[in-house]
Coordinates of C-alpha atoms in Angstrom, one line a residue:
X1 CA -44.7 -15.2 71.1
X2 CA -46.1 -18.1 69.0
X3 CA -43.7 -20.7 68.6
X4 CA -44.1 -20.5 64.7
X5 CA -41.0 -22.6 63.6
X6 CA -39.1 -23.6 60.3
X7 CA -38.1 -27.2 59.8
X8 CA -35.0 -28.1 57.6
X9 CA -36.1 -30.9 55.5
X10 CA -35.0 -34.2 56.5
X11 CA -32.7 -34.6 53.2
X12 CA -32.4 -31.5 51.7
X13 CA -31.0 -33.1 48.5
X14 CA -33.7 -35.4 48.1
X15 CA -36.2 -32.4 48.3
X16 CA -34.6 -30.4 46.1
X17 CA -33.8 -33.4 43.5
X18 CA -37.8 -34.3 43.9
X19 CA -38.9 -30.8 42.8
X20 CA -36.5 -31.0 40.1
X21 CA -37.8 -34.0 38.7
X22 CA -41.3 -32.4 38.1
X23 CA -40.1 -29.2 36.9
X24 CA -37.7 -30.6 34.7
X25 CA -38.9 -34.7 33.4
X26 CA -36.2 -36.4 31.9
X27 CA -33.3 -34.0 32.8
X28 CA -30.6 -35.2 35.2
X29 CA -32.1 -33.9 38.4
X30 CA -29.0 -35.1 40.2
X31 CA -26.8 -32.9 38.5
X32 CA -29.1 -30.0 38.8
X33 CA -30.0 -30.6 42.4
X34 CA -26.0 -30.6 43.2
X35 CA -25.7 -27.3 41.3
X36 CA -28.5 -25.6 42.9
X37 CA -27.7 -26.6 46.5
X38 CA -23.9 -25.5 46.0
X39 CA -25.3 -22.0 45.2
X40 CA -26.6 -21.9 48.7
X41 CA -23.7 -23.3 50.6
X42 CA -23.2 -23.0 53.6
X43 CA -26.4 -24.1 54.8
X44 CA -27.9 -23.2 58.2
X45 CA -26.4 -25.2 61.1
X46 CA -25.2 -27.5 58.7
X47 CA -22.6 -27.4 55.4
X48 CA -23.9 -30.7 54.3
X49 CA -27.3 -32.1 53.1
X50 CA -28.3 -33.7 56.1
X51 CA -31.0 -32.5 58.0
X52 CA -31.1 -30.0 60.8
X53 CA -34.1 -28.6 62.9
X54 CA -34.4 -25.0 63.9
X55 CA -37.0 -23.4 66.4
X56 CA -36.6 -20.0 65.0
X57 CA -40.1 -17.6 65.2
X58 CA -40.9 -16.1 61.8
X59 CA -42.9 -13.5 62.9
X60 CA -44.6 -11.6 66.1
X61 CA -47.2 -8.7 67.1
X62 CA -44.6 -6.4 66.2
X63 CA -44.3 -6.8 62.4
X64 CA -45.1 -4.2 60.6
X65 CA -44.0 -3.2 57.1
X66 CA -43.5 -0.3 55.0
X67 CA -43.6 0.0 51.3
X68 CA -41.6 2.5 49.6
X69 CA -39.5 3.4 46.4
X70 CA -35.8 3.8 46.9
X71 CA -36.3 7.5 45.8
X72 CA -39.7 8.6 47.4
X73 CA -37.9 11.1 49.4
X74 CA -35.1 13.0 47.6
X75 CA -32.8 15.5 48.9
X76 CA -30.4 17.8 46.8
X77 CA -27.1 16.2 46.2
X78 CA -27.7 12.9 48.6
X79 CA -28.2 9.2 47.7
X80 CA -31.9 8.9 47.9
X81 CA -31.3 5.3 49.9
X82 CA -29.4 7.6 52.4
X83 CA -32.3 9.9 52.7
X84 CA -34.7 7.1 53.1
X85 CA -32.4 5.5 55.7
X86 CA -32.1 8.8 57.4
X87 CA -36.3 9.2 57.6
X88 CA -36.3 5.9 59.1
X89 CA -34.1 7.4 61.7
X90 CA -35.5 10.5 62.3
X91 CA -39.1 10.0 62.2
X92 CA -40.3 6.4 61.9
X93 CA -37.8 5.2 64.8
X94 CA -39.0 1.4 65.3
X95 CA -42.3 1.6 64.3
X96 CA -41.9 -0.7 61.1
X97 CA -39.7 -4.2 61.5
X98 CA -39.9 -4.4 57.6
X99 CA -39.2 -2.3 55.0
X100 CA -40.1 -3.0 51.3
X101 CA -38.0 -1.3 48.9
X102 CA -39.5 -1.6 45.4
X103 CA -37.3 -2.6 42.6
X104 CA -33.8 -0.4 43.2
X105 CA -32.2 -1.9 40.1
X106 CA -30.8 -0.3 37.1
X107 CA -34.3 -0.3 34.9
X108 CA -35.7 0.9 31.8
X109 CA -39.5 1.2 32.4
X110 CA -42.3 0.3 34.6
X111 CA -40.5 2.1 37.7
X112 CA -38.3 -0.5 38.1
X113 CA -39.9 -3.7 37.1
X114 CA -38.2 -3.6 33.7
X115 CA -34.5 -4.7 35.3
X116 CA -31.8 -4.5 33.4
X117 CA -29.1 -5.9 35.8
X118 CA -30.3 -7.7 38.8
X119 CA -26.8 -7.9 40.5
X120 CA -26.2 -3.8 40.5
X121 CA -28.0 -1.1 42.6
X122 CA -29.5 1.7 40.5
X123 CA -26.2 4.2 41.0
X124 CA -29.2 7.2 41.0
X125 CA -30.2 5.5 44.2
X126 CA -27.0 4.7 46.0
X127 CA -25.0 1.3 46.3
X128 CA -25.3 -2.5 48.1
X129 CA -23.7 -0.7 51.2
X130 CA -26.6 1.6 51.4
X131 CA -28.9 -1.4 51.0
X132 CA -27.1 -3.1 53.9
X133 CA -27.3 -0.1 56.0
X134 CA -30.9 -0.2 55.9
X135 CA -31.0 -4.1 56.4
X136 CA -28.9 -3.6 59.7
X137 CA -31.9 -1.4 60.8
X138 CA -34.8 -3.7 59.9
X139 CA -35.8 -6.7 57.6
X140 CA -35.3 -6.0 54.0
X141 CA -38.0 -6.8 51.5
X142 CA -36.5 -6.9 48.0
X143 CA -38.4 -7.8 44.8
X144 CA -37.4 -10.3 42.7
X145 CA -38.6 -9.9 39.4
X146 CA -38.9 -13.2 38.3
X147 CA -41.3 -13.5 34.8
X148 CA -39.5 -11.0 32.7
X149 CA -36.2 -8.9 32.0
X150 CA -36.0 -5.7 30.7
X151 CA -35.3 -5.8 26.8
X152 CA -32.2 -4.0 27.4
X153 CA -30.5 -6.2 29.9
X154 CA -27.4 -8.4 28.5
X155 CA -29.3 -11.5 28.5
X156 CA -31.6 -10.0 25.5
X157 CA -29.1 -8.4 23.5
X158 CA -27.0 -11.6 23.7
X159 CA -30.9 -13.3 22.2
X160 CA -30.9 -10.8 19.6
X161 CA -27.1 -11.7 18.8
X162 CA -27.8 -15.3 19.2
X163 CA -24.9 -15.4 22.0
X164 CA -24.9 -17.2 25.2
X165 CA -26.0 -16.2 28.2
X166 CA -29.4 -15.3 26.9
X167 CA -29.5 -17.1 23.4
X168 CA -31.9 -19.2 24.8
X169 CA -33.5 -17.4 28.0
X170 CA -36.6 -16.0 26.6
X171 CA -39.9 -17.5 25.7
X172 CA -40.5 -17.7 21.7
X173 CA -43.7 -19.2 20.0
X174 CA -45.2 -19.4 16.6
X175 CA -47.5 -16.8 16.2
X176 CA -50.2 -18.8 14.6
X177 CA -50.2 -20.8 17.9
X178 CA -53.5 -20.8 20.0
X179 CA -53.1 -18.4 22.7
X180 CA -56.6 -17.4 23.2
X181 CA -57.0 -18.7 26.6
X182 CA -54.2 -16.6 27.9
X183 CA -55.1 -14.5 30.8
X184 CA -52.7 -11.1 31.4
X185 CA -53.4 -8.0 33.1
X186 CA -52.3 -5.7 29.6
X187 CA -54.3 -4.9 26.3
X188 CA -51.1 -4.4 24.2
X189 CA -50.4 -7.4 21.9
X190 CA -48.8 -10.0 23.4
X191 CA -46.0 -11.2 21.0
X192 CA -43.3 -8.8 19.8
X193 CA -41.1 -9.8 16.7
X194 CA -37.3 -9.5 17.0
X195 CA -34.7 -9.8 14.4
X196 CA -32.2 -12.8 15.4
X197 CA -29.3 -14.7 13.3
X198 CA -31.8 -17.4 13.1
X199 CA -34.3 -15.0 11.3
X200 CA -37.4 -13.3 13.0
X201 CA -38.7 -14.6 16.4
X202 CA -41.7 -13.7 18.1
X203 CA -41.0 -13.3 22.1
X204 CA -43.8 -13.7 24.7
X205 CA -44.4 -9.9 26.6
X206 CA -46.5 -10.3 29.2
X207 CA -46.8 -6.9 30.5
X208 CA -45.0 -4.8 27.9
X209 CA -43.1 -4.9 24.7
X210 CA -39.9 -3.5 27.1
X211 CA -40.8 -6.6 29.6
X212 CA -39.7 -9.9 27.8
X213 CA -40.7 -13.3 29.4
X214 CA -38.2 -15.7 30.7
X215 CA -38.0 -19.2 29.4
X216 CA -38.0 -21.6 32.9
X217 CA -38.4 -24.1 30.8
X218 CA -34.5 -24.1 30.4
X219 CA -33.0 -24.8 33.8
X220 CA -30.1 -22.5 33.2
X221 CA -32.8 -19.7 33.6
X222 CA -33.6 -21.2 36.7
X223 CA -30.1 -21.7 38.1
X224 CA -29.4 -18.1 37.2
X225 CA -32.2 -16.8 39.6
X226 CA -30.9 -18.8 42.3
X227 CA -27.7 -17.0 42.2
X228 CA -29.4 -13.7 42.0
X229 CA -31.6 -15.0 45.2
X230 CA -28.0 -15.6 46.9
X231 CA -26.6 -12.6 46.1
X232 CA -29.7 -11.0 47.8
X233 CA -29.4 -13.0 50.6
X234 CA -25.5 -11.9 50.8
X235 CA -26.6 -8.1 50.9
X236 CA -29.3 -8.5 53.7
X237 CA -32.4 -9.5 52.1
X238 CA -34.5 -11.6 54.0
X239 CA -38.1 -11.1 52.3
X240 CA -38.5 -12.0 48.8
X241 CA -41.5 -10.7 47.0
X242 CA -41.7 -12.9 43.9
X243 CA -43.4 -10.2 41.4
X244 CA -45.7 -11.5 38.7
X245 CA -45.0 -15.1 39.7
X246 CA -48.6 -16.4 38.5
X247 CA -47.3 -16.2 35.1
X248 CA -44.1 -17.9 35.1
X249 CA -44.5 -21.1 33.3
X250 CA -46.1 -21.0 29.6
X251 CA -47.8 -23.6 28.1
X252 CA -49.8 -23.0 24.8
X253 CA -53.4 -24.0 25.0
X254 CA -53.7 -22.9 28.9
X255 CA -54.2 -19.5 30.4
X256 CA -50.8 -19.8 31.5
X257 CA -51.3 -18.8 35.1
X258 CA -50.9 -20.8 37.9
X259 CA -49.4 -23.9 36.1
X260 CA -48.0 -26.7 38.4
X261 CA -44.2 -25.9 37.5
X262 CA -44.9 -22.4 38.6
X263 CA -46.0 -23.9 42.0
X264 CA -43.0 -26.1 42.2
X265 CA -40.3 -23.7 41.3
X266 CA -41.8 -21.5 44.2
X267 CA -41.4 -24.5 46.7
X268 CA -38.1 -25.2 45.4
X269 CA -36.8 -21.5 46.0
X270 CA -38.3 -21.8 49.8
X271 CA -36.8 -25.1 50.5
X272 CA -33.1 -23.6 49.3
X273 CA -33.7 -20.1 50.7
X274 CA -34.6 -21.9 54.2
X275 CA -31.9 -24.0 54.4
X276 CA -29.3 -21.0 54.2
X277 CA -31.5 -18.6 56.6
X278 CA -34.4 -20.0 58.4
X279 CA -35.8 -16.5 58.9
X280 CA -36.0 -15.8 55.3
X281 CA -39.7 -15.6 53.8
X282 CA -41.0 -15.5 50.3
X283 CA -44.3 -13.5 49.5
X284 CA -45.5 -13.9 46.2
X285 CA -47.5 -11.2 44.5
X286 CA -50.4 -12.7 42.7
X287 CA -53.1 -10.0 42.0
X288 CA -55.8 -12.7 41.2
X289 CA -59.3 -13.7 42.4
X290 CA -59.1 -14.6 45.9
X291 CA -59.4 -18.5 45.8
X292 CA -56.6 -18.8 43.4
X293 CA -54.4 -16.3 45.2
X294 CA -54.9 -18.9 48.2
X295 CA -52.9 -21.5 46.2
X296 CA -50.0 -19.9 46.8
X297 CA -49.5 -21.4 50.6
X298 CA -49.2 -24.6 48.9
X299 CA -49.9 -27.1 51.8
X300 CA -47.5 -25.0 53.8
X301 CA -44.7 -25.7 51.7
X302 CA -44.7 -22.5 49.0
X303 CA -45.1 -18.9 50.2
X304 CA -45.1 -18.0 53.9
X305 CA -47.0 -14.8 53.0
X306 CA -49.6 -13.9 50.5
X307 CA -50.5 -10.5 49.7
X308 CA -54.3 -10.3 50.5
X309 CA -55.7 -8.4 47.5
X310 CA -59.2 -8.5 48.2
X311 CA -58.7 -6.4 51.4
X312 CA -58.2 -2.9 49.5
X313 CA -61.0 -2.6 47.2
X314 CA -63.3 -4.2 50.1
X315 CA -62.1 -1.8 52.4
X316 CA -62.4 1.0 50.1
X317 CA -66.1 0.1 49.2
X318 CA -66.8 -0.4 52.7
X319 CA -65.7 3.2 53.7
X320 CA -67.2 5.2 51.0
X321 CA -70.4 3.2 51.3
X322 CA -70.9 3.2 54.7
X323 CA -71.8 -0.5 54.3
X324 CA -70.1 -3.5 55.9
X325 CA -71.9 -6.2 54.8
X326 CA -69.8 -6.9 51.8
X327 CA -66.4 -7.0 53.6
X328 CA -68.0 -8.8 56.6
X329 CA -69.5 -11.6 54.5
X330 CA -66.1 -11.9 53.3
X331 CA -64.1 -11.7 55.9
X332 CA -66.4 -14.8 57.4
X333 CA -65.3 -17.0 54.5
X334 CA -61.4 -16.4 54.8
X335 CA -59.7 -19.5 55.7
X336 CA -57.4 -19.6 58.8
X337 CA -53.7 -20.2 57.8
X338 CA -51.6 -22.9 58.2
X339 CA -48.9 -23.0 60.7
X340 CA -45.8 -20.7 59.1
X341 CA -48.0 -19.0 56.5
X342 CA -50.2 -15.6 56.8
X343 CA -51.4 -12.8 55.1
X344 CA -49.8 -9.6 54.2
X345 CA -52.5 -7.1 54.8
X346 CA -52.5 -3.7 53.1
X347 CA -55.1 -1.1 51.8
X348 CA -52.6 1.0 49.3
X349 CA -49.4 -0.1 47.4
X350 CA -47.4 1.5 44.5
X351 CA -49.8 -0.4 42.0
X352 CA -53.6 0.4 41.8
X353 CA -56.5 -0.7 43.8
X354 CA -56.9 -4.0 41.9
X355 CA -60.5 -4.9 41.2
X356 CA -60.0 -8.4 39.8
X357 CA -59.4 -10.0 43.4
X358 CA -63.7 -9.0 44.0
X359 CA -64.9 -9.9 40.5
X360 CA -66.8 -12.7 42.0
X361 CA -68.2 -10.6 45.1
X362 CA -69.3 -7.0 43.8
X363 CA -72.1 -6.8 41.5
X364 CA -72.1 -4.8 38.5
X365 CA -73.8 -2.0 39.8
X366 CA -71.2 -1.8 43.0
X367 CA -68.4 -2.0 40.8
X368 CA -69.3 1.3 38.8
X369 CA -70.5 3.0 41.5
X370 CA -66.9 2.7 43.3
X371 CA -65.3 3.4 39.6
X372 CA -67.4 6.7 39.0
X373 CA -66.5 8.1 42.5
X374 CA -62.9 7.5 42.2
X375 CA -62.9 9.3 39.1
X376 CA -64.8 12.1 40.9
X377 CA -62.0 11.9 43.4
X378 CA -59.4 12.2 40.5
X379 CA -58.6 8.5 40.1
X380 CA -58.3 6.7 36.8
X381 CA -59.2 3.1 35.7
X382 CA -56.9 0.9 34.2
X383 CA -57.8 -2.0 31.9
X384 CA -57.1 -5.6 30.8
X385 CA -58.0 -7.5 27.7
X386 CA -60.0 -10.7 27.7
X387 CA -61.3 -13.3 25.4
X388 CA -64.6 -10.7 24.7
X389 CA -62.3 -8.3 23.3
X390 CA -63.2 -5.2 25.2
X391 CA -61.2 -3.4 27.9
X392 CA -62.3 -4.4 31.4
X393 CA -61.6 -2.6 34.7
X394 CA -58.5 -3.9 36.0
X395 CA -57.5 -1.4 38.7
X396 CA -58.1 2.0 40.4
X397 CA -55.4 4.5 40.1
X398 CA -55.7 6.8 42.8
X399 CA -53.8 7.9 46.3
X400 CA -55.7 6.6 49.3
X401 CA -55.8 9.9 50.9
X402 CA -57.8 11.2 47.9
X403 CA -59.9 8.2 47.6
X404 CA -61.3 9.0 51.0
X405 CA -62.5 12.6 50.2
X406 CA -65.7 11.5 50.6
X407 CA -68.9 8.9 50.0
X408 CA -71.4 7.8 47.8
X409 CA -74.0 9.5 49.7
X410 CA -72.3 13.2 49.9
X411 CA -69.4 13.3 47.8
X412 CA -66.6 15.3 49.4
X413 CA -66.9 16.0 53.3
X414 CA -65.2 17.1 56.1
X415 CA -64.2 13.4 57.6
X416 CA -61.3 12.6 55.1
X417 CA -58.9 12.4 58.1
X418 CA -61.0 10.5 60.5
X419 CA -62.4 7.9 57.3
X420 CA -58.4 7.5 56.0
X421 CA -57.5 6.6 59.8
X422 CA -60.7 3.9 60.4
X423 CA -59.6 2.4 57.2
X424 CA -55.9 1.9 58.5
X425 CA -57.3 0.5 62.0
X426 CA -59.3 -2.0 60.6
X427 CA -56.1 -3.2 58.6
X428 CA -53.9 -3.3 61.5
X429 CA -56.4 -4.9 63.6
X430 CA -56.8 -7.9 61.0
X431 CA -55.3 -11.2 61.0
X432 CA -51.9 -10.9 59.3
X433 CA -49.1 -8.8 59.0
X434 CA -50.0 -4.9 58.1
X435 CA -48.0 -3.0 55.6
X436 CA -48.5 0.4 54.9
X437 CA -47.3 2.5 51.8
X438 CA -45.2 5.3 52.3
X439 CA -47.6 7.8 50.5
X440 CA -50.5 6.6 52.9
X441 CA -48.2 7.0 55.8
X442 CA -47.8 10.6 54.9
X443 CA -51.4 11.6 53.3
X444 CA -49.7 11.8 50.1
X445 CA -52.4 13.5 47.5
X446 CA -52.7 12.4 43.6
X447 CA -49.7 13.5 41.6
X448 CA -51.4 14.7 38.2
X449 CA -48.1 16.5 37.3
X450 CA -46.0 13.1 37.3
X451 CA -49.0 11.4 36.0
X452 CA -49.1 13.7 32.9
X453 CA -45.3 13.8 32.6
X454 CA -45.0 9.8 32.5
X455 CA -48.1 8.9 30.6
X456 CA -49.0 6.3 33.2
X457 CA -51.8 5.9 35.4
X458 CA -50.0 4.4 38.2
X459 CA -47.7 7.4 38.3
X460 CA -50.6 9.4 40.2
X461 CA -49.9 7.4 43.6
X462 CA -45.9 7.5 43.0
X463 CA -45.1 11.1 44.3
X464 CA -41.4 12.2 45.0
X465 CA -41.1 14.2 47.7
X466 CA -38.7 16.5 48.4
X467 CA -37.3 15.6 51.7
X468 CA -37.0 19.3 53.6
X469 CA -40.4 20.2 52.2
X470 CA -41.8 17.1 53.7
X471 CA -40.0 17.8 57.0
X472 CA -41.7 21.1 57.3
X473 CA -45.2 19.7 56.8
X474 CA -44.4 17.0 59.4
X475 CA -43.8 19.5 62.1
X476 CA -46.6 21.5 61.3
X477 CA -49.4 20.3 63.6
X478 CA -51.8 22.0 61.4
X479 CA -50.9 20.2 58.2
X480 CA -52.8 17.2 57.2
X481 CA -49.4 15.2 56.6
X482 CA -48.5 15.7 60.2
X483 CA -52.0 14.9 61.4
X484 CA -52.2 11.5 59.5
X485 CA -48.0 10.8 60.1
X486 CA -48.6 10.9 63.8
X487 CA -52.0 9.4 64.2
X488 CA -50.8 6.5 62.4
X489 CA -47.7 6.3 64.0
X490 CA -49.5 6.3 67.6
X491 CA -52.0 3.4 66.3
X492 CA -48.8 1.3 65.5
X493 CA -47.2 1.8 68.7
X494 CA -50.4 0.2 70.4
X495 CA -50.6 -2.6 67.8
X496 CA -47.4 -3.6 68.7
X497 CA -47.8 -4.0 72.5
X498 CA -51.1 -6.5 72.0
X499 CA -49.9 -10.3 71.4
X500 CA -53.6 -10.5 70.4
X501 CA -52.4 -9.1 67.2
X502 CA -50.0 -11.7 66.6
X503 CA -50.4 -13.0 62.9
X504 CA -51.1 -16.2 64.1
X505 CA -53.6 -15.2 66.8
X506 CA -57.5 -16.5 66.6
X507 CA -59.9 -14.0 64.6
X508 CA -63.9 -14.3 64.7
X509 CA -65.5 -11.7 62.8
X510 CA -69.0 -10.4 64.2
X511 CA -71.9 -9.6 62.3
X512 CA -73.5 -6.5 64.5
X513 CA -75.1 -4.3 61.8
X514 CA -74.2 -2.8 58.7
X515 CA -72.6 0.3 59.9
X516 CA -70.1 -1.5 61.9
X517 CA -66.9 -3.7 61.1
X518 CA -66.2 -5.7 64.3
X519 CA -63.9 -8.8 65.2
X520 CA -62.3 -10.3 67.9
X521 CA -58.6 -11.2 68.2
X522 CA -57.5 -13.9 70.7
X523 CA -53.7 -14.6 71.6
X524 CA -52.0 -18.0 71.7
X525 CA -53.6 -20.2 74.2
X526 CA -50.4 -20.3 75.9
X527 CA -50.4 -16.4 76.4
X528 CA -52.0 -14.6 79.4
X529 CA -52.6 -11.7 77.3
X530 CA -56.2 -10.2 77.0
X531 CA -58.5 -11.0 74.0
X532 CA -59.3 -7.9 71.9
X533 CA -62.5 -6.3 70.7
X534 CA -61.9 -4.3 67.7
X535 CA -65.0 -2.2 66.7
X536 CA -65.4 0.3 63.9
X537 CA -67.9 2.8 62.9
X538 CA -67.4 2.9 59.2
X539 CA -70.0 5.9 58.6
X540 CA -70.2 9.4 59.0
X541 CA -73.0 9.4 61.6
X542 CA -72.8 8.6 65.4
X543 CA -73.9 4.8 66.1
X544 CA -75.3 3.4 69.1
X545 CA -75.0 -0.2 69.6
X546 CA -77.5 -1.5 72.2
X547 CA -76.1 -4.0 74.8
X548 CA -78.1 -7.1 73.4
X549 CA -76.4 -6.4 70.0
X550 CA -72.6 -6.9 71.6
X551 CA -71.2 -10.7 71.5
X552 CA -72.3 -11.9 74.9
X553 CA -68.9 -12.1 76.3
X554 CA -68.2 -8.4 75.7
X555 CA -71.1 -7.0 77.7
X556 CA -69.2 -5.8 80.9
X557 CA -67.0 -2.7 81.5
X558 CA -64.0 -2.8 79.5
X559 CA -61.1 -0.2 78.4
X560 CA -60.3 1.4 74.9
X561 CA -56.8 0.9 74.2
X562 CA -56.7 3.5 71.5
X563 CA -58.3 6.4 73.8
X564 CA -57.0 4.9 76.7
X565 CA -60.3 5.4 78.5
X566 CA -62.9 3.0 80.4
X567 CA -65.8 2.0 78.6
X568 CA -69.2 0.8 80.1
X569 CA -70.4 -2.0 77.7
X570 CA -73.2 -3.0 79.8
X571 CA -75.2 -0.2 78.8
X572 CA -74.3 -0.1 75.1
X573 CA -71.9 1.6 73.3
X574 CA -71.8 4.8 71.6
X575 CA -69.2 5.6 68.6
X576 CA -68.9 9.0 66.7
X577 CA -68.5 9.0 62.9
X578 CA -65.6 6.8 62.2
X579 CA -64.3 5.8 65.6
X580 CA -62.6 2.8 66.4
X581 CA -62.1 1.3 69.6
X582 CA -59.6 -1.8 70.5
X583 CA -61.3 -3.0 73.6
X584 CA -60.2 -5.3 76.5
X585 CA -62.0 -6.4 79.5
X586 CA -61.4 -5.4 82.7
X587 CA -60.9 -7.9 85.3

């Protein structure tokens, strides 16, 4: 295992104070630092502010995440969180080391992302005891919905009445203020007029008028969220997903994206969280162009993980076009990660397949072609407003299973399962930690009824399974849900056995031809584990790779770990449509 470690700061108090001095210049940073540190005591190996050093690995090749809602699986008269735990026990066993339960708090809209009470589990799902039971099984990832609250939270009710806490918790602006540069992923009006004892106020709503943005210029808001983080830690949360954090700090006449105070607040949170639990991790959810996304690593002192947002659209486009040039060129440009940082690789999630991360890579023709094909497969396109006042494509809303129905060449075909599994095999081999959405794990189709009932494009990929019905499908060998689930689980088992798939292991991208995605993974120098050649046919045609086109060191006899068969690389390589190989050389 790679010795990725965490080191506590030489002087915690000084480090926290330094962050706060930059976030809140002119305020009493000493008092704020003491208040913040007190929330997180006792500290790891130390109850004072002096330094302590830990050598605790953050991750290994065995790290694989499952993304799910608390109620993605339901049973009659059963708490959904208990049904989820039952599914983890009965079907997934130890395949997943991390489980991301999407917001499990009382909410008013946006499937949980308009939080009404951060300290309470939604009683329709279960309670904190149910959450802790899942956290006993694996590392629990939870959302810290940090940018905004529900308009029905107690804080906002107090805001409207001019009471504390809440009176000064929200961003208010003069509607005449210049907000023309603000970037946001919605087309609804940015400001909402609210009656208060002091007259009408205009509150900032990045996402919807039910999601009101918090004002982190007020340090009491930050202290409130530090208390929330501590509450999560006490209830088993180890991975903190900072939702929509890029929008956190607002300044007129700016884009209000990625501002310096936002980065400092994340660094402060990391400092305090790690002092309390050195194995805890921050992951930032920033669905923005790739270069902007990378900034959330800081200099190794900010998020330990960032979402690899370009991967879903790149991989989807690769699979439906049968052309690897785009993804190969992009992978070659991806910077290596610093110590104690890595990517969270995924293809699908509860949201759509974001298009903004590839705006600088896809031509207009490529984008239009992909969008038109996804519409043909039952998808919808969500848009966002830009300064051109047009609705611009923001994300594709479709289940990944249906997105893989066919290609641009023949539309729907008979290779849906093979194409779907090939995409996941590529993702599982890439540098980083892989995450699989539960509806990809289960091969769930588009839920048109839910989309229409909720009048939400995203609902098409947020199906709620009746657990007994799902179990019947999972035990039926002729059902595609069974075939997808067990094929993916077999791949997960094989991946976890290979140190070359450690998140910190080296990666080299090869440019063999446009029908192939190929890369090498090399374990840590201290490991005696084998190097792997990961090679994937991304077309619906058989492909032959001549020996001369293979990397020089891969022209002898090897073993394909997926099929567990010997392969004669010295005579070239033959791959069936969508066949994938993880090859290690024989001695």
